[in-house]
Short mmCIF file of C-alpha atoms in Angstrom, two decimals:
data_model
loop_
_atom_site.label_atom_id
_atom_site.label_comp_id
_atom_site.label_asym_id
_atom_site.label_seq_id
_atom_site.Cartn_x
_atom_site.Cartn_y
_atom_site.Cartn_z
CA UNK A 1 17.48 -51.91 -36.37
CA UNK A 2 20.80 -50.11 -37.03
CA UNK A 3 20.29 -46.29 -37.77
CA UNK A 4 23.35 -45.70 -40.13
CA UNK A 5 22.90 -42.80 -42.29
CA UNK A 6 25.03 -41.57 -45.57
CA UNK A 7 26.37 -38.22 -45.87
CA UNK A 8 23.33 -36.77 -46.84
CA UNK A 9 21.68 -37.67 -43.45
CA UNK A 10 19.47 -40.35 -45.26
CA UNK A 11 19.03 -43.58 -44.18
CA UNK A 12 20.47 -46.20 -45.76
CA UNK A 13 18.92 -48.20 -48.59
CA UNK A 14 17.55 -51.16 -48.07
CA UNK A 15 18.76 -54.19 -49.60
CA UNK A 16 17.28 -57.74 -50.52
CA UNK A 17 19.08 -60.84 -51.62
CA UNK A 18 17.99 -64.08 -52.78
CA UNK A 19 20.84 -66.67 -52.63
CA UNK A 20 21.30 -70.62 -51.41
CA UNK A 21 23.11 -70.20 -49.24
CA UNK A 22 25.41 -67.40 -46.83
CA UNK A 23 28.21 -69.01 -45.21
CA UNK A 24 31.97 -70.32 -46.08
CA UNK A 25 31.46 -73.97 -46.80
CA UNK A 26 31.03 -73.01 -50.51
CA UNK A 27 32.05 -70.79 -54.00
CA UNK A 28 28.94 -68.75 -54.29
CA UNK A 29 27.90 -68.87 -50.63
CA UNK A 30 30.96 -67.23 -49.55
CA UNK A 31 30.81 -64.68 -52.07
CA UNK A 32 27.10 -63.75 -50.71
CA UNK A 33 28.20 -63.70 -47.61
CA UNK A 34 30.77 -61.59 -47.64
CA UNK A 35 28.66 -59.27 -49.93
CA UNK A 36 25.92 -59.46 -47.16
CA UNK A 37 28.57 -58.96 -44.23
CA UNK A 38 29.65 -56.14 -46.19
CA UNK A 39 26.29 -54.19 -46.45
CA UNK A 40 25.74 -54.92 -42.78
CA UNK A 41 28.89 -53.44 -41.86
CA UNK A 42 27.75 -50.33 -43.60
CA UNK A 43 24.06 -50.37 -41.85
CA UNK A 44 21.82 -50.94 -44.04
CA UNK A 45 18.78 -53.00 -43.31
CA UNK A 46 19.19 -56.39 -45.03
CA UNK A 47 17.13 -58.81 -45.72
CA UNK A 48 18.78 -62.13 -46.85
CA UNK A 49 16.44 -65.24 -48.28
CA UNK A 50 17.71 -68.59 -48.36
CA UNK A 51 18.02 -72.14 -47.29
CA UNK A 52 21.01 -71.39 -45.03
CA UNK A 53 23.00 -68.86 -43.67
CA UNK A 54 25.63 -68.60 -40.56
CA UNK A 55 24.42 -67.92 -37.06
CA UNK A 56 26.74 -65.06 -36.75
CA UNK A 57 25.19 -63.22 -40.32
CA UNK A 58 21.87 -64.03 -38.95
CA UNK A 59 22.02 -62.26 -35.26
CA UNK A 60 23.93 -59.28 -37.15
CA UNK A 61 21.63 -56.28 -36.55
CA UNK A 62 20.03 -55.02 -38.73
CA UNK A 63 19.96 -58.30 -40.74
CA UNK A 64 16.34 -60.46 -41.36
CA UNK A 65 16.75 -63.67 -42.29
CA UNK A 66 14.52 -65.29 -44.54
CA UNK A 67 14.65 -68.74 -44.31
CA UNK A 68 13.30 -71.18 -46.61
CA UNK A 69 12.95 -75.29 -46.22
CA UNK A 70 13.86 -77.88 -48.98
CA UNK A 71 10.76 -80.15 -48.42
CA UNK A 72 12.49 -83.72 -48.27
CA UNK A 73 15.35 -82.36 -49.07
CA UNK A 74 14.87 -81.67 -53.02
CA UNK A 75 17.00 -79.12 -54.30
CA UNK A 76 14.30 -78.48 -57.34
CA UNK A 77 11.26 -77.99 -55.08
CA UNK A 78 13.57 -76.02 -52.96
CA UNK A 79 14.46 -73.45 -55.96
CA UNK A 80 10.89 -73.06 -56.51
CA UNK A 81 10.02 -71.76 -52.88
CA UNK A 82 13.07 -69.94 -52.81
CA UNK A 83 11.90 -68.37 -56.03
CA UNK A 84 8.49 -67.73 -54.70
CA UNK A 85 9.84 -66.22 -50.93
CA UNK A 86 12.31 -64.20 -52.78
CA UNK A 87 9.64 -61.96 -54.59
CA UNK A 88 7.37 -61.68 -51.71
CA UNK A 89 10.11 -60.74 -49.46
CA UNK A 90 11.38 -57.79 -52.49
CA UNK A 91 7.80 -56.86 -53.23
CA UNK A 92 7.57 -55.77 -49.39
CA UNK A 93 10.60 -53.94 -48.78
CA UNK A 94 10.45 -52.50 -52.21
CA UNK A 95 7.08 -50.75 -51.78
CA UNK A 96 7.92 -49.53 -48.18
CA UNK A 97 11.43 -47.99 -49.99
CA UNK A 98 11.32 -47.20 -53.89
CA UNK A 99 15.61 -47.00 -53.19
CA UNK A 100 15.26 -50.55 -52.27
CA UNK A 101 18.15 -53.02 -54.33
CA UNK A 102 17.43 -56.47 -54.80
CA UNK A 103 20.07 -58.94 -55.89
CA UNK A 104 19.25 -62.14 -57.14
CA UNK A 105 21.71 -65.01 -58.38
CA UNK A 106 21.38 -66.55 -61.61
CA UNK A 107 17.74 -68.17 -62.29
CA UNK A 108 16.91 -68.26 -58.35
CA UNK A 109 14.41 -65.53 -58.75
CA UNK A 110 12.91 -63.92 -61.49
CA UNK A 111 13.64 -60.13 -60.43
CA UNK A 112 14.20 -57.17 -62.66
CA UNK A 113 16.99 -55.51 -60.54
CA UNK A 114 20.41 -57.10 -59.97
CA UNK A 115 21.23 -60.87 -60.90
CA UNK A 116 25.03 -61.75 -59.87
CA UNK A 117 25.75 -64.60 -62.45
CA UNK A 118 27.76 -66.94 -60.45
CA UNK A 119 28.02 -69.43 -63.59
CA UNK A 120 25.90 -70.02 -67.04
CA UNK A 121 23.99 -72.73 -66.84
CA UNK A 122 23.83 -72.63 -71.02
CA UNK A 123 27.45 -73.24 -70.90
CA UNK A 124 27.41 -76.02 -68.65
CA UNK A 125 27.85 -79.64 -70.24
CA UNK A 126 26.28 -82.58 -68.44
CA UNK A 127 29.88 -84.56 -67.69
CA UNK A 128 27.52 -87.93 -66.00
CA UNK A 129 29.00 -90.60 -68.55
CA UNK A 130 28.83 -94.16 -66.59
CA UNK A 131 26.55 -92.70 -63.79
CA UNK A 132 22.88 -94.70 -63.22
CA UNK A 133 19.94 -94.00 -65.79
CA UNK A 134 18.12 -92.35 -62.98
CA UNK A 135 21.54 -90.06 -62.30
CA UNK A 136 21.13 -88.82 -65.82
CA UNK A 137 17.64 -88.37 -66.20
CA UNK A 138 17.45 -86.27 -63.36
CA UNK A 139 20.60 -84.61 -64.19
CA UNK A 140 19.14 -83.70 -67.96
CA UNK A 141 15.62 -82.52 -66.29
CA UNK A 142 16.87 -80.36 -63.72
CA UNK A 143 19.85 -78.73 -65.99
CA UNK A 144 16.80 -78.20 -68.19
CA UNK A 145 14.77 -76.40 -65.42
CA UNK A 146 17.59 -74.38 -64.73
CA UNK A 147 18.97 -73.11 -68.02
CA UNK A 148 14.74 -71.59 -68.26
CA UNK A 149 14.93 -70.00 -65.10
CA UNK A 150 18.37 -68.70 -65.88
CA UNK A 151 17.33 -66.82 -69.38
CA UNK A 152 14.04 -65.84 -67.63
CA UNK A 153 15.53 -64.12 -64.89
CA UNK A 154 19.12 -62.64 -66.73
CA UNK A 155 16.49 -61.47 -69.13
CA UNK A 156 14.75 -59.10 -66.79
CA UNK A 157 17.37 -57.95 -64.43
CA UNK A 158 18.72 -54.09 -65.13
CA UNK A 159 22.27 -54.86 -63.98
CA UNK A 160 24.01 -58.02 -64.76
CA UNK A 161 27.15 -58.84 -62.07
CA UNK A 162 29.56 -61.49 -63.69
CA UNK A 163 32.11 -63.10 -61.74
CA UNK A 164 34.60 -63.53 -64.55
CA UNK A 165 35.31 -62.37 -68.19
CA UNK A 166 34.85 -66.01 -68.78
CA UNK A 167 31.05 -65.22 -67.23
CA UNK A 168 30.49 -62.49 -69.13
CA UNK A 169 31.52 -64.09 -72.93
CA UNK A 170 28.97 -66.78 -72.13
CA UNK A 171 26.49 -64.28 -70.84
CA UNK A 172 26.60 -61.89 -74.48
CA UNK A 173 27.56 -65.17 -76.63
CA UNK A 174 25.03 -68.17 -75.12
CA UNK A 175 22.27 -65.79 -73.47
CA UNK A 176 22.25 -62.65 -75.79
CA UNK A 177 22.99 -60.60 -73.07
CA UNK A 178 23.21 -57.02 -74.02
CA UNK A 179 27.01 -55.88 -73.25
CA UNK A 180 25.74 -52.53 -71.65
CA UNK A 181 24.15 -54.27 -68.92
CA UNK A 182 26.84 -56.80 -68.11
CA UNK A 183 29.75 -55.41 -65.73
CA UNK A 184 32.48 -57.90 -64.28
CA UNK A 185 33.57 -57.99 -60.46
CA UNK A 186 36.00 -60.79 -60.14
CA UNK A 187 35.53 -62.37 -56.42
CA UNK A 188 37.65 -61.90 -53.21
CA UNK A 189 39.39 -63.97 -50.95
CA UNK A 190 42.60 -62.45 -50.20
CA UNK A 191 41.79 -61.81 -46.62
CA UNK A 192 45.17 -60.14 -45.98
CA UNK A 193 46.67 -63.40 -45.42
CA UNK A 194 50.27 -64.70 -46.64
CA UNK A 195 52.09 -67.65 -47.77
CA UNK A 196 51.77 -70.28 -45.86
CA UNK A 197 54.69 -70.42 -43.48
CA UNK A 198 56.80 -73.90 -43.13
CA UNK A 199 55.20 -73.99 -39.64
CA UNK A 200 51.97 -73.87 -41.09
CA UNK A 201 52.60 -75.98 -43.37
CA UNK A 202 54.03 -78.66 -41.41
CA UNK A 203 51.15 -77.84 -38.89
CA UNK A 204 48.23 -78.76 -41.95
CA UNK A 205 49.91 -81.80 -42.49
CA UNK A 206 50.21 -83.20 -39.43
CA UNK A 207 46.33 -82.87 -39.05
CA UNK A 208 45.84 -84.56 -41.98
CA UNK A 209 48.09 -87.18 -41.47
CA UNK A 210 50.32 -86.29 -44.47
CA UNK A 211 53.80 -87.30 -44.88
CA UNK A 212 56.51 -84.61 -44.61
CA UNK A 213 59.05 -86.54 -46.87
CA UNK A 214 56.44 -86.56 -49.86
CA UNK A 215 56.12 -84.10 -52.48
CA UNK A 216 51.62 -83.62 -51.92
CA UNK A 217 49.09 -82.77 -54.70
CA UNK A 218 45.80 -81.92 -53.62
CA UNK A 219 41.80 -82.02 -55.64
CA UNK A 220 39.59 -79.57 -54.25
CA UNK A 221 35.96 -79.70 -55.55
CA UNK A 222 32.65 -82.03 -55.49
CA UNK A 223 33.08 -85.56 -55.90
CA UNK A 224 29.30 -86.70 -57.61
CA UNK A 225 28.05 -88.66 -60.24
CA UNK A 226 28.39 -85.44 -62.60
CA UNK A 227 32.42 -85.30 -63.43
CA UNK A 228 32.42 -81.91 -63.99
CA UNK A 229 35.28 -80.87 -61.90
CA UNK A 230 37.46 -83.32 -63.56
CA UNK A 231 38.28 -85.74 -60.86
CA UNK A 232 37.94 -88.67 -63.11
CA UNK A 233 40.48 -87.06 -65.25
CA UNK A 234 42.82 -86.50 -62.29
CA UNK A 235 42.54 -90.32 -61.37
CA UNK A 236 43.38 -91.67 -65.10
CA UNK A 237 46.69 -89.14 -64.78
CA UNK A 238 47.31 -90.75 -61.84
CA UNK A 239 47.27 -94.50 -62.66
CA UNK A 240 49.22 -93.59 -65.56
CA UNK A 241 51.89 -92.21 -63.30
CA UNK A 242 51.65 -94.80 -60.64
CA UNK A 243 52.46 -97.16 -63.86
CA UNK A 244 55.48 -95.95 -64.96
CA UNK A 245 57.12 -96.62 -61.40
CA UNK A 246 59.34 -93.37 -60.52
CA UNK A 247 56.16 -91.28 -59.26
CA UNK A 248 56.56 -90.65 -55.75
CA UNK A 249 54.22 -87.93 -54.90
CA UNK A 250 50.95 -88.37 -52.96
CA UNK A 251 47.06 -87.13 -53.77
CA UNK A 252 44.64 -85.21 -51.47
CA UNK A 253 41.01 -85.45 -52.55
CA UNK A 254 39.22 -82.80 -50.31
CA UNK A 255 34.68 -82.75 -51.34
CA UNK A 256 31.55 -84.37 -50.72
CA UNK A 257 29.13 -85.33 -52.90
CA UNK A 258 27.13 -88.81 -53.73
CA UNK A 259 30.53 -90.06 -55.16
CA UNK A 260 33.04 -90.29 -52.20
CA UNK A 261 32.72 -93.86 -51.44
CA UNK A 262 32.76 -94.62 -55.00
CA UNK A 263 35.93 -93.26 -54.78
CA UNK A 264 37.49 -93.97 -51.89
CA UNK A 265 36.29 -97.89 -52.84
CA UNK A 266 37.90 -97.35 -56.17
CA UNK A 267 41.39 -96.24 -54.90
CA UNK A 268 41.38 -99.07 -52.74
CA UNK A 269 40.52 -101.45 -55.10
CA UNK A 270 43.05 -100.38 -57.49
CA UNK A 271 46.07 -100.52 -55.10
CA UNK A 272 46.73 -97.19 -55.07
CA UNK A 273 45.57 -96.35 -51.95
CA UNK A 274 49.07 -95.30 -50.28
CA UNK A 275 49.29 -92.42 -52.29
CA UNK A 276 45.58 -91.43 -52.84
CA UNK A 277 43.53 -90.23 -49.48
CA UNK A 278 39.67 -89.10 -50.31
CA UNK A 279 39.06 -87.23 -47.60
CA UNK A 280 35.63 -86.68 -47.98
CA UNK A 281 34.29 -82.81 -47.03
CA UNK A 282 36.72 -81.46 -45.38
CA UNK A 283 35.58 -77.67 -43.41
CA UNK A 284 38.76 -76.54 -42.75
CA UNK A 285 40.16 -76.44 -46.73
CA UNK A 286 42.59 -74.16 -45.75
CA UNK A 287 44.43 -77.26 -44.33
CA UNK A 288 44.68 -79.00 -47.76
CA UNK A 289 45.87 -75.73 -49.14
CA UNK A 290 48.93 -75.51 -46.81
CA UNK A 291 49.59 -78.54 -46.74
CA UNK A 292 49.98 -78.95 -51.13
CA UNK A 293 52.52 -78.37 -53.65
CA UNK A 294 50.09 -78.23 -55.77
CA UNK A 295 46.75 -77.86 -56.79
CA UNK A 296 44.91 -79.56 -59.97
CA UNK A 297 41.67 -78.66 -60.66
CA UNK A 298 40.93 -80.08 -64.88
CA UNK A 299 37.23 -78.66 -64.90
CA UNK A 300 35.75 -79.07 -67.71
CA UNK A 301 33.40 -75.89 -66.89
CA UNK A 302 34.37 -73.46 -64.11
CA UNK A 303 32.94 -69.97 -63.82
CA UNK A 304 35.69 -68.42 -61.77
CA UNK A 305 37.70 -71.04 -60.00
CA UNK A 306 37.87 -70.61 -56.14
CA UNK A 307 39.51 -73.21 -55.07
CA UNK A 308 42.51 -72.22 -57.43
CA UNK A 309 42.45 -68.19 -56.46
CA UNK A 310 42.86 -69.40 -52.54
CA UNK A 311 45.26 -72.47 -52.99
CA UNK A 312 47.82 -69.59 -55.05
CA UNK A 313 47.10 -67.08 -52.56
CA UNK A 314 48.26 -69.13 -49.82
CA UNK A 315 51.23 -69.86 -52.05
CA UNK A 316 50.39 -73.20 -53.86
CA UNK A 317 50.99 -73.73 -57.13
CA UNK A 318 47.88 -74.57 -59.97
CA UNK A 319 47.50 -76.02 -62.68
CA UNK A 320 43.96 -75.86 -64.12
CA UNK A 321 41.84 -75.48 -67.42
CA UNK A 322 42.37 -73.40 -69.34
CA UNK A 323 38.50 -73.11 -69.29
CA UNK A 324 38.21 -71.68 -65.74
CA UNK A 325 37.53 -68.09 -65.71
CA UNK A 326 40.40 -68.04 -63.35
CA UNK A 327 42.66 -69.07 -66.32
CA UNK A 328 42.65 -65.34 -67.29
CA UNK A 329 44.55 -64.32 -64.18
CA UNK A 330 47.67 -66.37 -65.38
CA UNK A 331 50.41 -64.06 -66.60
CA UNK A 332 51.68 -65.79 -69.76
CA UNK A 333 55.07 -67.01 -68.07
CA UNK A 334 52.37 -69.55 -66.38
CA UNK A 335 50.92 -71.21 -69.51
CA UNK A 336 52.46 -74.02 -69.10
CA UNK A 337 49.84 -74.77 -65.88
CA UNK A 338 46.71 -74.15 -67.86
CA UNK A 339 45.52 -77.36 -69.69
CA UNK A 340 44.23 -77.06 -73.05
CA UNK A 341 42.03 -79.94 -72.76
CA UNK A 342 40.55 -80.70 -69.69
CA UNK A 343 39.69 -84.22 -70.85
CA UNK A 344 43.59 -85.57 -71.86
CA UNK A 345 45.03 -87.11 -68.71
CA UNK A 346 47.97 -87.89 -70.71
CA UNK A 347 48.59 -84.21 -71.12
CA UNK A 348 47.76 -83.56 -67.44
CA UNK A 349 50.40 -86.72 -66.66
CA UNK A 350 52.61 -84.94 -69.11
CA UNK A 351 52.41 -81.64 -67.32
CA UNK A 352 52.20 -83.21 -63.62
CA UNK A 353 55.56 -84.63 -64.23
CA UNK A 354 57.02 -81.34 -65.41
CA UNK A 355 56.07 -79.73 -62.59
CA UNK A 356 57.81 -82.35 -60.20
CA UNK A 357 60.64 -82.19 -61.94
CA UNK A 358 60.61 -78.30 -60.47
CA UNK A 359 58.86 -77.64 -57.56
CA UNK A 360 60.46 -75.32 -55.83
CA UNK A 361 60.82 -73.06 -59.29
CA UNK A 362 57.08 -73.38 -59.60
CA UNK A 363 56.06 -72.05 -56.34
CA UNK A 364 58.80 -69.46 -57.00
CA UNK A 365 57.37 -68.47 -60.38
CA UNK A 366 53.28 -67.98 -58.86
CA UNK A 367 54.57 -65.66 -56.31
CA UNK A 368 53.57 -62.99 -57.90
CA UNK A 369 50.18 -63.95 -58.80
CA UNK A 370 49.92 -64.97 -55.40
CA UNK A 371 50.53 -61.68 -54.19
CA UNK A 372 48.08 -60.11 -56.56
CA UNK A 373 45.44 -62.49 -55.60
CA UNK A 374 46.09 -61.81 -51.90
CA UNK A 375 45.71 -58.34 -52.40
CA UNK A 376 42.13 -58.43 -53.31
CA UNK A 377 39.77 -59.02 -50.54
CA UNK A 378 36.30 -59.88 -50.24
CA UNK A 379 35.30 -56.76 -48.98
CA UNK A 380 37.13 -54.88 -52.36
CA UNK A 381 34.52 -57.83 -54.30
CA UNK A 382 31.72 -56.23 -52.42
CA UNK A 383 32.80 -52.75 -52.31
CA UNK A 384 33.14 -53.06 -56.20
CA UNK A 385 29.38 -54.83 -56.42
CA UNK A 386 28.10 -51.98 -54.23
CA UNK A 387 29.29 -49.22 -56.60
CA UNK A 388 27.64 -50.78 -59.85
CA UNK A 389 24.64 -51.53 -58.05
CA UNK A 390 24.31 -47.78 -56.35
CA UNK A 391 25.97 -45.86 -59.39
CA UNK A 392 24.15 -47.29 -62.68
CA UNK A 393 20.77 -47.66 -63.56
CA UNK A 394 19.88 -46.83 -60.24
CA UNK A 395 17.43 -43.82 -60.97
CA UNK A 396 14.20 -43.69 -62.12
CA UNK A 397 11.61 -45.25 -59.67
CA UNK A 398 12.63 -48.65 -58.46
CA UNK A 399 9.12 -48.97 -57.43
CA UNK A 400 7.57 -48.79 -60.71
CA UNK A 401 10.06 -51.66 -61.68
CA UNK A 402 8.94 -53.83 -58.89
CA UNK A 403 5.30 -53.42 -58.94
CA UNK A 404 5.31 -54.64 -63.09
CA UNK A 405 7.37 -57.83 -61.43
CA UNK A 406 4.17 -60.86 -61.53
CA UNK A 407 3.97 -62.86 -58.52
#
């Protein structure tokens, strides 16, 4: 166990956190992860239960993975003994150390400390129109599940971490909320990288088999039977382009999900399958991001918006909803790349064709967002979290807390 001390000679807190998942295959995983890499940079004993987490995280000393199974692979009955782990795990290191912090995300764990709101499950619409009665069912039941667990758990934690100002409204306005225990850390990401660099870009599309006479615009996010990243919206913009005859650009789909070869048959199908490639998962994103002119991402709910905050800090162009909590990074000189409506493809064809009519003047005008975005780093994100966690609410017998917490 690492003996780091602070500069009063004590020990270190320790810290517990409940999450999914720690690695960089996804929005809130990375986050956690770079929170949790973070805290074990600074020695403190950490104790991180989940379903997954990197091997490197894991062996990091100091570090006690927690690792809990999905029996046959159901995320619901997964939640549950996540839920059920997390509080033993707390319980423990909380009544060996009364200083102990435990951070929980969203309705994963019903624990009256920290809960980092990743998104609001109250402000998330089902988008499953034309998917199998069984899809939406399910989809209804377990969005049900989790919008109780969610105002359970966000109404018992001390501190609530929200990802976005867009987080936060739906926290005060569709949980109640109180506004005093709300504070907003926007995520990292930066990672002191630039631009990509012709070479790199030319590099990225060679892997991926891209053309280097075509202008590229890329889809980064889950393809399922729930729409809610938009794709479908993306696809009718599309065909209405194709139509018309003078579009000469081609599309990148880059996620997995239950509705890839749904997809990828559908593209074919329709003829369009020169200029649309469905890639499937794809580890390496970073690829698709170099290798774009742009970016479209018409969510119909986004918390934050990862996938946009790393395309424009690797110098790619956006254009998203305007109801992604990344939206409120755009200066207003961008407006013109944050759709209104995320459900009018003839807007998004609209505003796709504006865009090639000026690409270079585009990339030009996100510079400096892209800059900005670069400049924050995930380790600012967690240095932030750290202070709000450490500096509020933080007195006054964190033991007493935990021991009123029911099993």
């Amino acid at each position: 166990m690492a003996e780091a001390f602070s500069q009063g000679g004590a020990a270190r807190a320790p810290w517990v956190i409940v999450a999914g998942g720690f690695h960089r295959l996804g929005g809130m995983d990375k986050a956690n992860a770079a929170l949790a890499r973070y805290l074990a940079s600074r020695g403190h004993e950490l104790h991180l239960v989940t379903h997954e987490v990197e091997p490197e995280l894991a062996a990091h000393p100091g570090v006690t993975a927690h690792l809990v199974r999905r029996p046959a692979g159901s995320v619901v009955l997964g939640e549950g003994l996540l839920a059920r782990r997390g509080r033993e795990v707390a319980r423990a290191v909380a009544a060996r150390d009364a200083r102990a912090r435990v951070v929980v995300n969203g309705g994963n764990c019903p624990w009256p400390d920290i809960n980092w709101a990743h998104c609001v499950h109250r402000a998330w619409p089902a988008a499953d129109a034309g998917a199998p009665a069984w899809f939406k069912a399910k989809n209804r039941l377990t969005g049900a599940l989790a919008r109780a667990r969610e105002r359970r758990a966000l109404g018992r934690a001390r501190l609530v971490v929200a990802n976005s100002e867009r987080t936060r409204r739906d926290l005060l306005e569709r949980l109640g909320v109180e506004p005093e225990r709300v504070r907003v850390v926007r995520l990292g990401g930066g990672a002191g990288r630039g631009a990509a660099t012709e070479a790199e870009r030319r590099a990225a599309r060679a892997r991926l088999g891209v053309s280097e006479a075509r202008a590229v615009v890329a889809f980064v996010g889950a393809l399922g039977r729930d729409n809610n990243k938009g794709f479908d919206i993306l696809w009718l913009a599309w065909q209405e382009l194709q139509a018309r005859g003078a579009w000469d650009a081609d599309l990148l789909v880059a996620g997995g999900g239950g509705g890839v070869a749904g997809w990828r048959a559908r593209a074919a199908a329709s003829g369009l399958g020169d200029t649309v490639r469905v890639l499937g998962f794809v580890e390496k994103v970073d690829d698709v991001y170099a290798a774009a002119d742009l970016l479209v991402s018409p969510a119909r709910y986004e918390s934050y918006g990862l996938n946009v905050s790393e395309a424009v800090a690797r110098g790619t162009p956006a254009l998203v909803s305007a109801r992604a909590g990344v939206a409120d990074d755009y200066p207003p000189e961008l407006g013109a790349m944050l759709l209104p409506d995320p459900e009018d493809a003839a807007d998004l064809a609209r505003r796709l064709l504006d865009w090639r009519a000026d690409v270079p003047g585009w990339r030009a005008r996100f510079a400096p967002l892209a800059a900005r975005l670069r400049g924050r780093t995930w380790d600012d994100m967690a240095a932030e979290f750290v202070a709000h966690a450490e500096g509020e609410g933080a007195a006054g017998g964190a033991a007493t807390r935990y021991a009123s917490c029911p099993a």
